Short mmCIF file of C-alpha atoms (C1' of nucleotides) in Angstrom, two decimals:
data_model
loop_
_atom_site.label_atom_id
_atom_site.label_comp_id
_atom_site.label_asym_id
_atom_site.label_seq_id
_atom_site.Cartn_x
_atom_site.Cartn_y
_atom_site.Cartn_z
CA UNK A 1202 0.01 0.01 0.00
CA UNK A 1203 1.40 3.42 -0.95
CA UNK A 1204 2.30 5.77 1.80
CA UNK A 1205 -0.35 8.18 0.70
CA UNK A 1206 -3.39 6.45 -0.51
CA UNK A 1207 -6.78 8.02 -0.55
CA UNK A 1208 -8.15 5.08 1.34
CA UNK A 1209 -6.59 4.23 4.64
CA UNK A 1210 -6.79 0.48 4.41
CA UNK A 1211 -7.92 -0.61 7.86
CA UNK A 1212 -9.20 2.51 9.52
CA UNK A 1213 -11.73 0.73 11.66
CA UNK A 1214 -9.17 -1.41 13.42
CA UNK A 1215 -6.72 1.48 13.68
CA UNK A 1216 -9.36 3.59 15.37
CA UNK A 1217 -10.31 0.87 17.81
CA UNK A 1218 -6.74 0.23 18.82
CA UNK A 1219 -5.93 3.86 19.20
CA UNK A 1220 -9.09 4.38 21.23
CA UNK A 1221 -8.34 1.39 23.47
CA UNK A 1222 -4.97 2.76 24.39
CA UNK A 1223 -6.19 6.30 24.64
CA UNK A 1224 -8.87 5.58 27.21
CA UNK A 1225 -6.42 3.80 29.48
CA UNK A 1226 -4.06 6.75 29.39
CA UNK A 1227 -6.38 9.74 29.39
CA UNK A 1228 -9.66 8.31 30.54
CA UNK A 1229 -12.77 7.65 28.51
CA UNK A 1230 -14.06 11.21 28.80
CA UNK A 1231 -11.02 12.64 27.11
CA UNK A 1232 -11.55 10.47 24.05
CA UNK A 1233 -12.10 12.63 20.99
CA UNK A 1234 -13.12 11.35 17.59
CA UNK A 1235 -11.37 14.23 15.91
CA UNK A 1236 -8.16 13.53 17.79
CA UNK A 1237 -8.33 9.88 16.80
CA UNK A 1238 -8.82 10.95 13.20
CA UNK A 1239 -5.77 13.24 13.42
CA UNK A 1240 -3.64 10.48 14.90
CA UNK A 1241 -4.73 8.13 12.15
CA UNK A 1242 -3.92 10.76 9.55
CA UNK A 1243 -7.42 11.04 8.16
CA UNK A 1244 -9.95 13.84 8.09
CA UNK A 1245 -12.20 14.61 11.01
CA UNK A 1246 -15.25 13.02 9.48
CA UNK A 1247 -13.64 9.81 8.37
CA UNK A 1248 -14.47 7.85 11.53
CA UNK A 1249 -18.15 8.33 10.87
CA UNK A 1250 -17.86 5.84 7.98
CA UNK A 1251 -17.09 3.12 10.52
CA UNK A 1252 -18.96 4.26 13.60
CA UNK A 1253 -22.27 6.02 13.45
CA UNK A 1254 -21.37 8.16 16.39
CA UNK A 1255 -19.03 8.25 19.36
CA UNK A 1256 -21.22 5.92 21.38
CA UNK A 1257 -21.02 3.31 18.64
CA UNK A 1258 -17.24 3.31 18.92
CA UNK A 1259 -17.47 2.91 22.68
CA UNK A 1260 -19.95 0.09 22.22
CA UNK A 1261 -17.59 -1.68 19.83
CA UNK A 1262 -14.74 -1.16 22.26
CA UNK A 1263 -16.75 -2.72 25.08
CA UNK A 1264 -17.79 -5.66 22.93
CA UNK A 1265 -14.20 -6.23 21.99
CA UNK A 1266 -13.31 -6.13 25.66
CA UNK A 1267 -15.85 -8.81 26.51
CA UNK A 1268 -14.50 -11.01 23.80
CA UNK A 1269 -10.95 -10.58 24.98
CA UNK A 1270 -12.00 -11.23 28.58
CA UNK A 1271 -13.74 -14.42 27.56
CA UNK A 1272 -10.68 -15.53 25.64
CA UNK A 1273 -8.51 -14.81 28.65
CA UNK A 1274 -10.78 -16.71 31.01
CA UNK A 1275 -11.07 -19.61 28.64
CA UNK A 1276 -7.35 -19.97 28.47
CA UNK A 1277 -7.21 -20.17 32.21
CA UNK A 1278 -9.83 -22.90 32.52
CA UNK A 1279 -9.06 -25.43 29.85
CA UNK A 1280 -9.49 -29.12 30.34
CA UNK A 1281 -11.72 -31.00 32.73
CA UNK A 1282 -10.54 -31.39 36.35
CA UNK A 1283 -10.41 -34.86 37.81
CA UNK A 1284 -9.53 -34.15 41.41
CA UNK A 1285 -10.87 -31.72 43.97
CA UNK A 1286 -7.49 -30.02 44.04
CA UNK A 1287 -7.55 -29.50 40.33
CA UNK A 1288 -11.09 -28.12 40.45
CA UNK A 1289 -10.10 -25.74 43.15
CA UNK A 1290 -7.07 -24.64 41.15
CA UNK A 1291 -9.25 -23.93 38.12
CA UNK A 1292 -11.38 -21.73 40.26
CA UNK A 1293 -8.36 -19.86 41.54
CA UNK A 1294 -7.04 -19.43 38.05
CA UNK A 1295 -10.37 -18.05 36.89
CA UNK A 1296 -10.31 -15.45 39.67
CA UNK A 1297 -6.70 -14.52 39.00
CA UNK A 1298 -7.34 -14.24 35.30
CA UNK A 1299 -10.32 -11.94 35.81
CA UNK A 1300 -8.51 -9.63 38.18
CA UNK A 1301 -5.44 -9.69 35.97
CA UNK A 1302 -7.50 -8.58 33.01
CA UNK A 1303 -9.05 -5.80 35.10
CA UNK A 1304 -5.73 -4.48 36.37
CA UNK A 1305 -4.23 -4.53 32.91
CA UNK A 1306 -7.01 -2.39 31.41
CA UNK A 1307 -9.11 -0.93 34.19
CA UNK A 1308 -10.80 1.75 32.10
CA UNK A 1309 -11.91 -0.77 29.53
CA UNK A 1310 -13.47 -2.96 32.20
CA UNK A 1311 -15.23 0.05 33.60
CA UNK A 1312 -16.54 0.87 30.14
CA UNK A 1313 -17.70 -2.69 29.57
CA UNK A 1314 -19.93 -2.54 32.60
CA UNK A 1315 -21.04 1.03 32.28
CA UNK A 1316 -24.71 1.69 31.84
CA UNK A 1317 -24.41 4.09 29.00
CA UNK A 1318 -24.50 1.75 26.06
CA UNK A 1319 -27.19 2.20 23.47
CA UNK A 1320 -30.10 -0.20 23.71
CA UNK A 1321 -29.29 -1.59 20.29
CA UNK A 1322 -25.73 -2.40 21.37
CA UNK A 1323 -26.80 -3.80 24.69
CA UNK A 1324 -28.03 -6.99 23.07
CA UNK A 1325 -24.63 -7.78 21.65
CA UNK A 1326 -22.91 -6.70 24.82
CA UNK A 1327 -25.06 -8.99 26.92
CA UNK A 1328 -24.29 -11.85 24.58
CA UNK A 1329 -20.56 -11.19 24.80
CA UNK A 1330 -20.84 -10.98 28.58
CA UNK A 1331 -22.70 -14.26 28.67
CA UNK A 1332 -19.69 -16.06 27.22
CA UNK A 1333 -17.66 -15.17 30.29
CA UNK A 1334 -20.53 -16.12 32.57
CA UNK A 1335 -20.89 -19.45 30.78
CA UNK A 1336 -17.20 -20.16 31.32
CA UNK A 1337 -17.59 -19.51 35.01
CA UNK A 1338 -20.58 -21.77 35.16
CA UNK A 1339 -18.65 -24.51 33.36
CA UNK A 1340 -16.00 -24.43 36.06
CA UNK A 1341 -18.68 -24.67 38.73
CA UNK A 1342 -20.46 -27.55 37.02
CA UNK A 1343 -17.21 -29.42 36.48
CA UNK A 1344 -16.41 -29.10 40.17
CA UNK A 1345 -19.87 -30.32 41.11
CA UNK A 1346 -19.61 -33.32 38.83
CA UNK A 1347 -16.58 -34.67 40.59
CA UNK A 1348 -17.99 -33.83 43.98
CA UNK A 1349 -15.42 -31.13 44.71
CA UNK A 1350 -18.18 -28.85 45.86
CA UNK A 1351 -21.70 -29.41 47.05
CA UNK A 1352 -24.82 -29.20 44.92
CA UNK A 1353 -26.77 -26.04 44.22
CA UNK A 1354 -28.05 -24.10 41.23
CA UNK A 1355 -24.87 -23.67 39.16
CA UNK A 1356 -26.18 -20.53 37.51
CA UNK A 1357 -26.61 -18.69 40.75
CA UNK A 1358 -23.33 -19.96 42.12
CA UNK A 1359 -21.57 -18.83 38.97
CA UNK A 1360 -23.27 -15.44 39.10
CA UNK A 1361 -22.13 -14.88 42.65
CA UNK A 1362 -18.62 -16.02 41.82
CA UNK A 1363 -18.52 -13.76 38.80
CA UNK A 1364 -19.78 -10.89 40.91
CA UNK A 1365 -17.15 -11.51 43.56
CA UNK A 1366 -14.34 -11.52 41.00
CA UNK A 1367 -15.72 -8.39 39.48
CA UNK A 1368 -16.02 -6.65 42.79
CA UNK A 1369 -12.51 -7.49 43.81
CA UNK A 1370 -11.27 -6.33 40.40
CA UNK A 1371 -13.04 -3.01 40.75
CA UNK A 1372 -11.78 -2.37 44.25
CA UNK A 1373 -8.27 -3.32 43.22
CA UNK A 1374 -8.17 -1.18 40.09
CA UNK A 1375 -9.72 1.68 42.02
CA UNK A 1376 -7.01 1.59 44.59
CA UNK A 1377 -9.38 0.94 47.43
CA UNK A 1378 -7.53 -1.97 48.99
CA UNK A 1379 -5.29 0.06 51.31
CA UNK A 1380 -2.06 -1.83 51.43
CA UNK A 1381 -3.68 -5.22 50.99
CA UNK A 1382 -2.08 -6.72 47.87
CA UNK A 1383 -4.62 -7.53 45.19
CA UNK A 1384 -3.27 -11.06 44.81
CA UNK A 1385 -3.83 -11.69 48.51
CA UNK A 1386 -7.40 -10.52 48.32
CA UNK A 1387 -8.06 -12.66 45.33
CA UNK A 1388 -6.75 -15.65 47.27
CA UNK A 1389 -8.90 -14.74 50.27
CA UNK A 1390 -11.97 -14.34 48.09
CA UNK A 1391 -11.42 -17.60 46.32
CA UNK A 1392 -10.80 -19.46 49.55
CA UNK A 1393 -13.84 -18.06 51.32
CA UNK A 1394 -16.06 -18.75 48.36
CA UNK A 1395 -14.78 -22.29 47.87
CA UNK A 1396 -15.24 -22.88 51.54
CA UNK A 1397 -18.83 -21.74 51.31
CA UNK A 1398 -19.45 -24.18 48.51
CA UNK A 1399 -18.54 -27.25 50.53
CA UNK A 1400 -21.22 -29.32 52.32
CA UNK B 460 -36.81 35.40 49.17
CA UNK B 461 -38.10 37.41 46.17
CA UNK B 462 -39.02 35.55 43.06
CA UNK B 463 -36.39 37.37 41.13
CA UNK B 464 -33.38 38.01 43.22
CA UNK B 465 -30.00 38.56 41.74
CA UNK B 466 -28.62 35.90 43.97
CA UNK B 467 -30.12 32.48 43.79
CA UNK B 468 -29.89 31.59 47.43
CA UNK B 469 -28.71 28.00 47.38
CA UNK B 470 -27.42 27.39 43.91
CA UNK B 471 -24.86 24.83 44.94
CA UNK B 472 -27.41 22.46 46.46
CA UNK B 473 -29.80 23.09 43.61
CA UNK B 474 -27.19 22.15 41.08
CA UNK B 475 -26.19 19.01 42.90
CA UNK B 476 -29.78 17.80 43.21
CA UNK B 477 -30.59 18.55 39.62
CA UNK B 478 -27.42 16.83 38.50
CA UNK B 479 -28.12 13.77 40.64
CA UNK B 480 -31.50 13.29 39.04
CA UNK B 481 -30.25 14.15 35.61
CA UNK B 482 -27.55 11.55 35.48
CA UNK B 483 -29.98 8.83 36.47
CA UNK B 484 -32.35 9.84 33.71
CA UNK B 485 -30.02 10.75 30.85
CA UNK B 486 -26.71 9.24 31.90
CA UNK B 487 -23.66 10.99 33.17
CA UNK B 488 -22.39 11.86 29.67
CA UNK B 489 -25.42 13.90 28.83
CA UNK B 490 -24.91 16.11 31.85
CA UNK B 491 -24.41 19.71 30.76
CA UNK B 492 -23.41 22.55 33.05
CA UNK B 493 -25.18 25.00 30.85
CA UNK B 494 -28.36 22.98 30.90
CA UNK B 495 -28.21 22.75 34.68
CA UNK B 496 -27.77 26.51 34.79
CA UNK B 497 -30.79 27.02 32.54
CA UNK B 498 -32.92 24.72 34.66
CA UNK B 499 -31.88 26.59 37.74
CA UNK B 500 -32.71 29.89 36.10
CA UNK B 501 -29.23 31.31 36.26
CA UNK B 502 -26.69 32.31 33.65
CA UNK B 503 -24.45 29.79 31.98
CA UNK B 504 -21.38 30.76 33.96
CA UNK B 505 -23.00 30.84 37.37
CA UNK B 506 -22.12 27.22 38.23
CA UNK B 507 -18.43 28.04 37.98
CA UNK B 508 -18.76 29.97 41.24
CA UNK B 509 -19.51 26.70 43.02
CA UNK B 510 -17.60 24.14 41.01
CA UNK B 511 -14.27 24.91 39.43
CA UNK B 512 -15.14 22.74 36.47
CA UNK B 513 -17.45 19.97 35.44
CA UNK B 514 -15.26 17.33 37.01
CA UNK B 515 -15.46 19.11 40.35
CA UNK B 516 -19.23 18.78 40.24
CA UNK B 517 -19.00 15.11 39.46
CA UNK B 518 -16.52 14.67 42.30
CA UNK B 519 -18.87 16.36 44.69
CA UNK B 520 -21.69 14.21 43.43
CA UNK B 521 -19.65 11.05 44.05
CA UNK B 522 -18.63 12.15 47.52
CA UNK B 523 -22.26 12.87 48.36
CA UNK B 524 -23.07 9.39 47.11
CA UNK B 525 -20.54 7.78 49.37
CA UNK B 526 -21.89 9.63 52.33
CA UNK B 527 -25.46 8.62 51.52
CA UNK B 528 -24.36 5.04 51.01
CA UNK B 529 -22.62 5.00 54.37
CA UNK B 530 -25.70 6.45 56.02
CA UNK B 531 -27.83 3.84 54.38
CA UNK B 532 -25.53 1.02 55.48
CA UNK B 533 -25.27 2.38 58.97
CA UNK B 534 -29.01 2.39 59.36
CA UNK B 535 -29.12 -1.24 58.39
CA UNK B 536 -26.51 -2.35 60.89
CA UNK B 537 -27.29 -0.61 64.12
CA UNK B 538 -26.82 -2.19 67.49
CA UNK B 539 -24.59 -5.08 68.52
CA UNK B 540 -25.77 -8.61 67.81
CA UNK B 541 -25.87 -11.06 70.66
CA UNK B 542 -26.73 -14.30 68.87
CA UNK B 543 -25.37 -15.93 65.76
CA UNK B 544 -28.76 -15.54 64.13
CA UNK B 545 -28.70 -11.82 64.76
CA UNK B 546 -25.18 -11.50 63.42
CA UNK B 547 -26.18 -13.30 60.29
CA UNK B 548 -29.20 -11.09 59.91
CA UNK B 549 -27.05 -7.96 60.15
CA UNK B 550 -24.89 -9.35 57.39
CA UNK B 551 -27.93 -9.97 55.21
CA UNK B 552 -29.26 -6.50 55.89
CA UNK B 553 -25.96 -5.00 54.92
CA UNK B 554 -25.99 -6.83 51.61
CA UNK B 555 -29.59 -5.91 50.93
CA UNK B 556 -28.98 -2.31 51.79
CA UNK B 557 -26.01 -2.07 49.47
CA UNK B 558 -27.82 -3.61 46.56
CA UNK B 559 -30.89 -1.55 47.30
CA UNK B 560 -28.83 1.59 47.10
CA UNK B 561 -27.29 0.50 43.84
CA UNK B 562 -30.61 -0.32 42.21
CA UNK B 563 -32.13 2.96 43.33
CA UNK B 564 -29.36 5.04 41.78
CA UNK B 565 -27.25 2.89 39.51
CA UNK B 566 -25.61 5.70 37.59
CA UNK B 567 -24.48 7.38 40.79
CA UNK B 568 -22.91 4.18 42.06
CA UNK B 569 -21.13 3.79 38.75
CA UNK B 570 -19.86 7.35 39.03
CA UNK B 571 -18.67 6.78 42.60
CA UNK B 572 -16.41 3.95 41.53
CA UNK B 573 -15.34 5.40 38.25
CA UNK B 574 -11.68 6.04 37.77
CA UNK B 575 -11.99 9.50 36.41
CA UNK B 576 -11.91 11.57 39.51
CA UNK B 577 -9.26 14.23 39.88
CA UNK B 578 -6.32 13.25 42.11
CA UNK B 579 -7.17 16.07 44.52
CA UNK B 580 -10.73 14.76 44.93
CA UNK B 581 -9.60 11.14 45.24
CA UNK B 582 -8.39 11.71 48.75
CA UNK B 583 -11.81 12.77 49.95
CA UNK B 584 -13.52 10.08 47.93
CA UNK B 585 -11.34 7.38 49.43
CA UNK B 586 -12.07 8.73 52.87
CA UNK B 587 -15.80 8.70 52.17
CA UNK B 588 -15.53 5.17 50.80
CA UNK B 589 -13.67 4.06 53.87
CA UNK B 590 -16.63 4.88 56.03
CA UNK B 591 -18.69 2.20 54.25
CA UNK B 592 -15.78 -0.22 54.44
CA UNK B 593 -15.46 0.44 58.17
CA UNK B 594 -19.11 -0.34 58.66
CA UNK B 595 -18.72 -3.65 56.90
CA UNK B 596 -15.72 -4.46 59.00
CA UNK B 597 -17.64 -3.59 62.17
CA UNK B 598 -20.29 -6.15 61.28
CA UNK B 599 -17.60 -8.73 60.67
CA UNK B 600 -15.83 -8.01 63.95
CA UNK B 601 -19.08 -8.10 65.87
CA UNK B 602 -19.85 -11.52 64.42
CA UNK B 603 -16.39 -12.77 65.30
CA UNK B 604 -16.68 -11.51 68.86
CA UNK B 605 -19.68 -13.64 69.63
CA UNK B 606 -18.23 -16.56 67.72
CA UNK B 607 -20.82 -16.49 64.97
CA UNK B 608 -18.09 -16.83 62.42
CA UNK B 609 -14.53 -18.13 62.59
CA UNK B 610 -11.43 -16.01 63.03
CA UNK B 611 -9.48 -14.36 60.24
CA UNK B 612 -8.23 -10.91 59.31
CA UNK B 613 -11.39 -8.80 59.56
CA UNK B 614 -10.13 -6.27 57.09
CA UNK B 615 -9.68 -8.81 54.34
CA UNK B 616 -12.93 -10.50 55.09
CA UNK B 617 -14.70 -7.16 55.01
CA UNK B 618 -13.02 -6.23 51.78
CA UNK B 619 -14.16 -9.43 50.12
CA UNK B 620 -17.66 -9.00 51.49
CA UNK B 621 -17.79 -5.47 50.24
CA UNK B 622 -16.51 -6.57 46.85
CA UNK B 623 -19.14 -9.24 46.64
CA UNK B 624 -21.94 -6.86 47.45
CA UNK B 625 -20.61 -4.45 44.94
CA UNK B 626 -20.27 -7.05 42.25
CA UNK B 627 -23.80 -8.29 42.76
CA UNK B 628 -25.04 -4.70 42.73
CA UNK B 629 -23.29 -3.98 39.46
CA UNK B 630 -24.54 -7.11 37.78
CA UNK B 631 -28.05 -6.43 39.01
CA UNK B 632 -28.16 -2.82 37.94
CA UNK B 633 -26.63 -3.75 34.64
CA UNK B 634 -29.35 -6.25 33.94
CA UNK B 635 -26.95 -9.14 33.61
CA UNK B 636 -28.79 -11.50 35.91
CA UNK B 637 -31.06 -13.12 33.27
CA UNK B 638 -34.25 -13.79 35.03
CA UNK B 639 -32.61 -14.44 38.38
CA UNK B 640 -34.22 -11.94 40.79
CA UNK B 641 -31.70 -9.66 42.39
CA UNK B 642 -33.03 -10.40 45.87
CA UNK B 643 -32.45 -14.11 45.28
CA UNK B 644 -28.90 -13.55 44.24
CA UNK B 645 -28.22 -11.34 47.23
CA UNK B 646 -29.54 -14.15 49.46
CA UNK B 647 -27.36 -16.69 47.68
CA UNK B 648 -24.28 -14.49 47.94
CA UNK B 649 -24.85 -13.82 51.58
CA UNK B 650 -25.45 -17.45 52.35
CA UNK B 651 -22.38 -18.67 50.46
CA UNK B 652 -20.21 -16.08 52.02
CA UNK B 653 -21.44 -16.72 55.53
CA UNK B 654 -20.98 -20.39 54.99
CA UNK B 655 -17.41 -19.82 53.96
CA UNK B 656 -16.76 -17.89 57.13
CA UNK B 657 -17.68 -20.78 59.39
CA UNK B 658 -14.96 -23.14 60.61
"C1'" DC C 1484 -22.38 54.21 55.81
"C1'" DA C 1485 -18.08 52.59 53.27
"C1'" DT C 1486 -15.64 48.72 51.65
"C1'" DC C 1487 -14.54 44.07 50.53
"C1'" DT C 1488 -15.99 39.47 49.40
"C1'" DT C 1489 -19.24 36.51 47.40
"C1'" DT C 1490 -22.27 35.47 43.87
"C1'" DG C 1491 -24.20 36.07 39.38
"C1'" DT C 1492 -24.00 38.11 34.29
"C1'" DT C 1493 -22.40 38.99 29.71
"C1'" DG C 1494 -19.29 38.23 26.04
"C1'" DT C 1495 -16.02 35.48 23.92
"C1'" DC C 1496 -13.17 31.47 22.38
"C1'" DA C 1497 -11.54 26.94 20.94
"C1'" DA C 1498 -12.89 22.26 20.66
"C1'" DT C 1499 -16.10 18.84 19.70
"C1'" DG C 1500 -19.86 15.76 17.53
"C1'" DT C 1501 -22.72 15.54 13.78
"C1'" DC C 1502 -24.49 16.35 9.28
"C1'" DA C 1503 -24.65 17.32 4.17
"C1'" DA C 1504 -22.42 17.68 -0.19
"C1'" DC C 1505 -18.69 16.31 -2.84
"C1'" DA C 1506 -14.38 13.36 -4.35
"C1'" DT C 1507 -11.90 9.19 -5.00
"C1'" DC C 1508 -11.13 4.45 -4.95
"C1'" DG C 1509 -11.93 -0.41 -6.10
"C1'" DC C 1510 -14.76 -4.19 -7.33
"C1'" DG C 1511 -18.07 -6.90 -10.15
"C1'" DG C 1512 -20.93 -7.45 -14.21
"C1'" DT C 1513 -21.25 -6.97 -19.02
"C1'" DA D 1119 -11.67 -3.70 -21.16
"C1'" DC D 1120 -14.80 -0.66 -19.26
"C1'" DC D 1121 -18.18 1.28 -16.72
"C1'" DG D 1122 -21.20 1.95 -12.99
"C1'" DC D 1123 -21.86 1.78 -8.23
"C1'" DG D 1124 -21.04 1.13 -3.41
"C1'" DA D 1125 -17.64 1.91 -0.01
"C1'" DT D 1126 -14.53 5.02 1.92
"C1'" DG D 1127 -12.51 9.57 2.66
"C1'" DT D 1128 -12.72 14.97 2.36
"C1'" DT D 1129 -14.39 19.60 2.95
"C1'" DG D 1130 -17.29 22.86 4.92
"C1'" DA D 1131 -20.66 24.12 8.07
"C1'" DC D 1132 -23.34 24.48 12.47
"C1'" DA D 1133 -25.03 24.18 17.24
"C1'" DT D 1134 -23.50 22.95 21.73
"C1'" DT D 1135 -20.41 22.88 25.22
"C1'" DG D 1136 -16.74 23.96 28.91
"C1'" DA D 1137 -13.85 27.47 30.21
"C1'" DC D 1138 -12.16 32.12 30.87
"C1'" DA D 1139 -12.14 37.30 31.57
"C1'" DA D 1140 -14.24 41.56 32.65
"C1'" DC D 1141 -18.03 43.54 34.81
"C1'" DA D 1142 -22.28 44.13 38.11
"C1'" DA D 1143 -25.04 43.38 42.00
"C1'" DA D 1144 -25.80 41.77 46.61
"C1'" DG D 1145 -24.57 41.06 51.20
"C1'" DA D 1146 -21.59 41.03 55.12
"C1'" DT D 1147 -18.38 43.37 58.09
"C1'" DG D 1148 -16.15 47.11 60.15
#
DNA sequence: CATCTTTGTTGTCAATGTCAACATCGCGGT
DNA sequence: ACCGCGATGTTGACATTGACAACAAAGATG
């Protein structure tokens, strides 16, 4: 591709990547479509060919985030556990992976769960979020199947687990832990939760 | 006070209240200082006498939110429990109160925990947040003192509890619970967590 | 009653998001 | 090979907004 071609080539991806890094550095409020266009070397109205408006770009960013989160969680929970120890470890890994993702891109996580997404985009966002929920549920079910934890509605258990991970991640990325290392809190959370699932 | 006085009388409070209701209705992004000024019947630059900039108003809103949350949690956890049942009930009430607050003003909660606050304001926000954390810890300590739950670093336990409440609140207000009633999930979370604290 | 501080007003500016009208590119059908 | 058309990018415009400066009125304080 020539250095100066009328068409950019892959503006959509360029914009998304620039936006993703921008929000982590300057916050989501400081994001400017015109600035993104300048950085990409295109005119100020070019982004509108790929995103109807600013909100649409944020929606796409959030959806991307959910997909990446799901990929990250999936990687941490592959294979079926055969022992209680293994099941417990999978649970730990899931928690660590979630909090790791959050600490690596806190603003994106915040955006993913923000309430400002357009109703039209919400459908896709919920679907993308469900993938992560389903992974959590899979870990719970696998643990139940080998008797590593007691019975109980796996959906509710998974929801509470997911919520706990999310809460710890938010507190950690918000700097509200006062001295307590995030990793320690993740361990405590995982232990308490696993403990509560026995019986 | 005359209907038309040059001075408004209590513009600061008026702005905060209007802003609080506006963000819940239209989202925090749609908040406009000039619109607030119009609604209050003052000129477009009047708000700057009370808030250095828009962020300062959002910071004040968040701090107010933390104070109201703490007040709400405090009301739900008054008095010292004497029996294990009472201690458990206090814990439940705390969880319910937190989630209730979140569902009543989801956007405000989101704003409170957002990462965009100015460094200067963060100090006060953290202090205001600590009050709620301290309340949670008090409930944990009280339960430990009468042997309703096992030992363990009360700070960490309280942090995890707080995180769990917060996570459930976020999922609930984000509509990510799929059919599962929020109250049910709160009960499940509380039960699992309490269970994990035995030993 | 004089003065100083607080509060509110008017005018202005640059930046932004969005839209409409126009330009260029590249691909597929004939 | 070419031509038409959709996709992509550009230019120009506009209303809104947050922020600032200079000024005005009100109220408190001596």
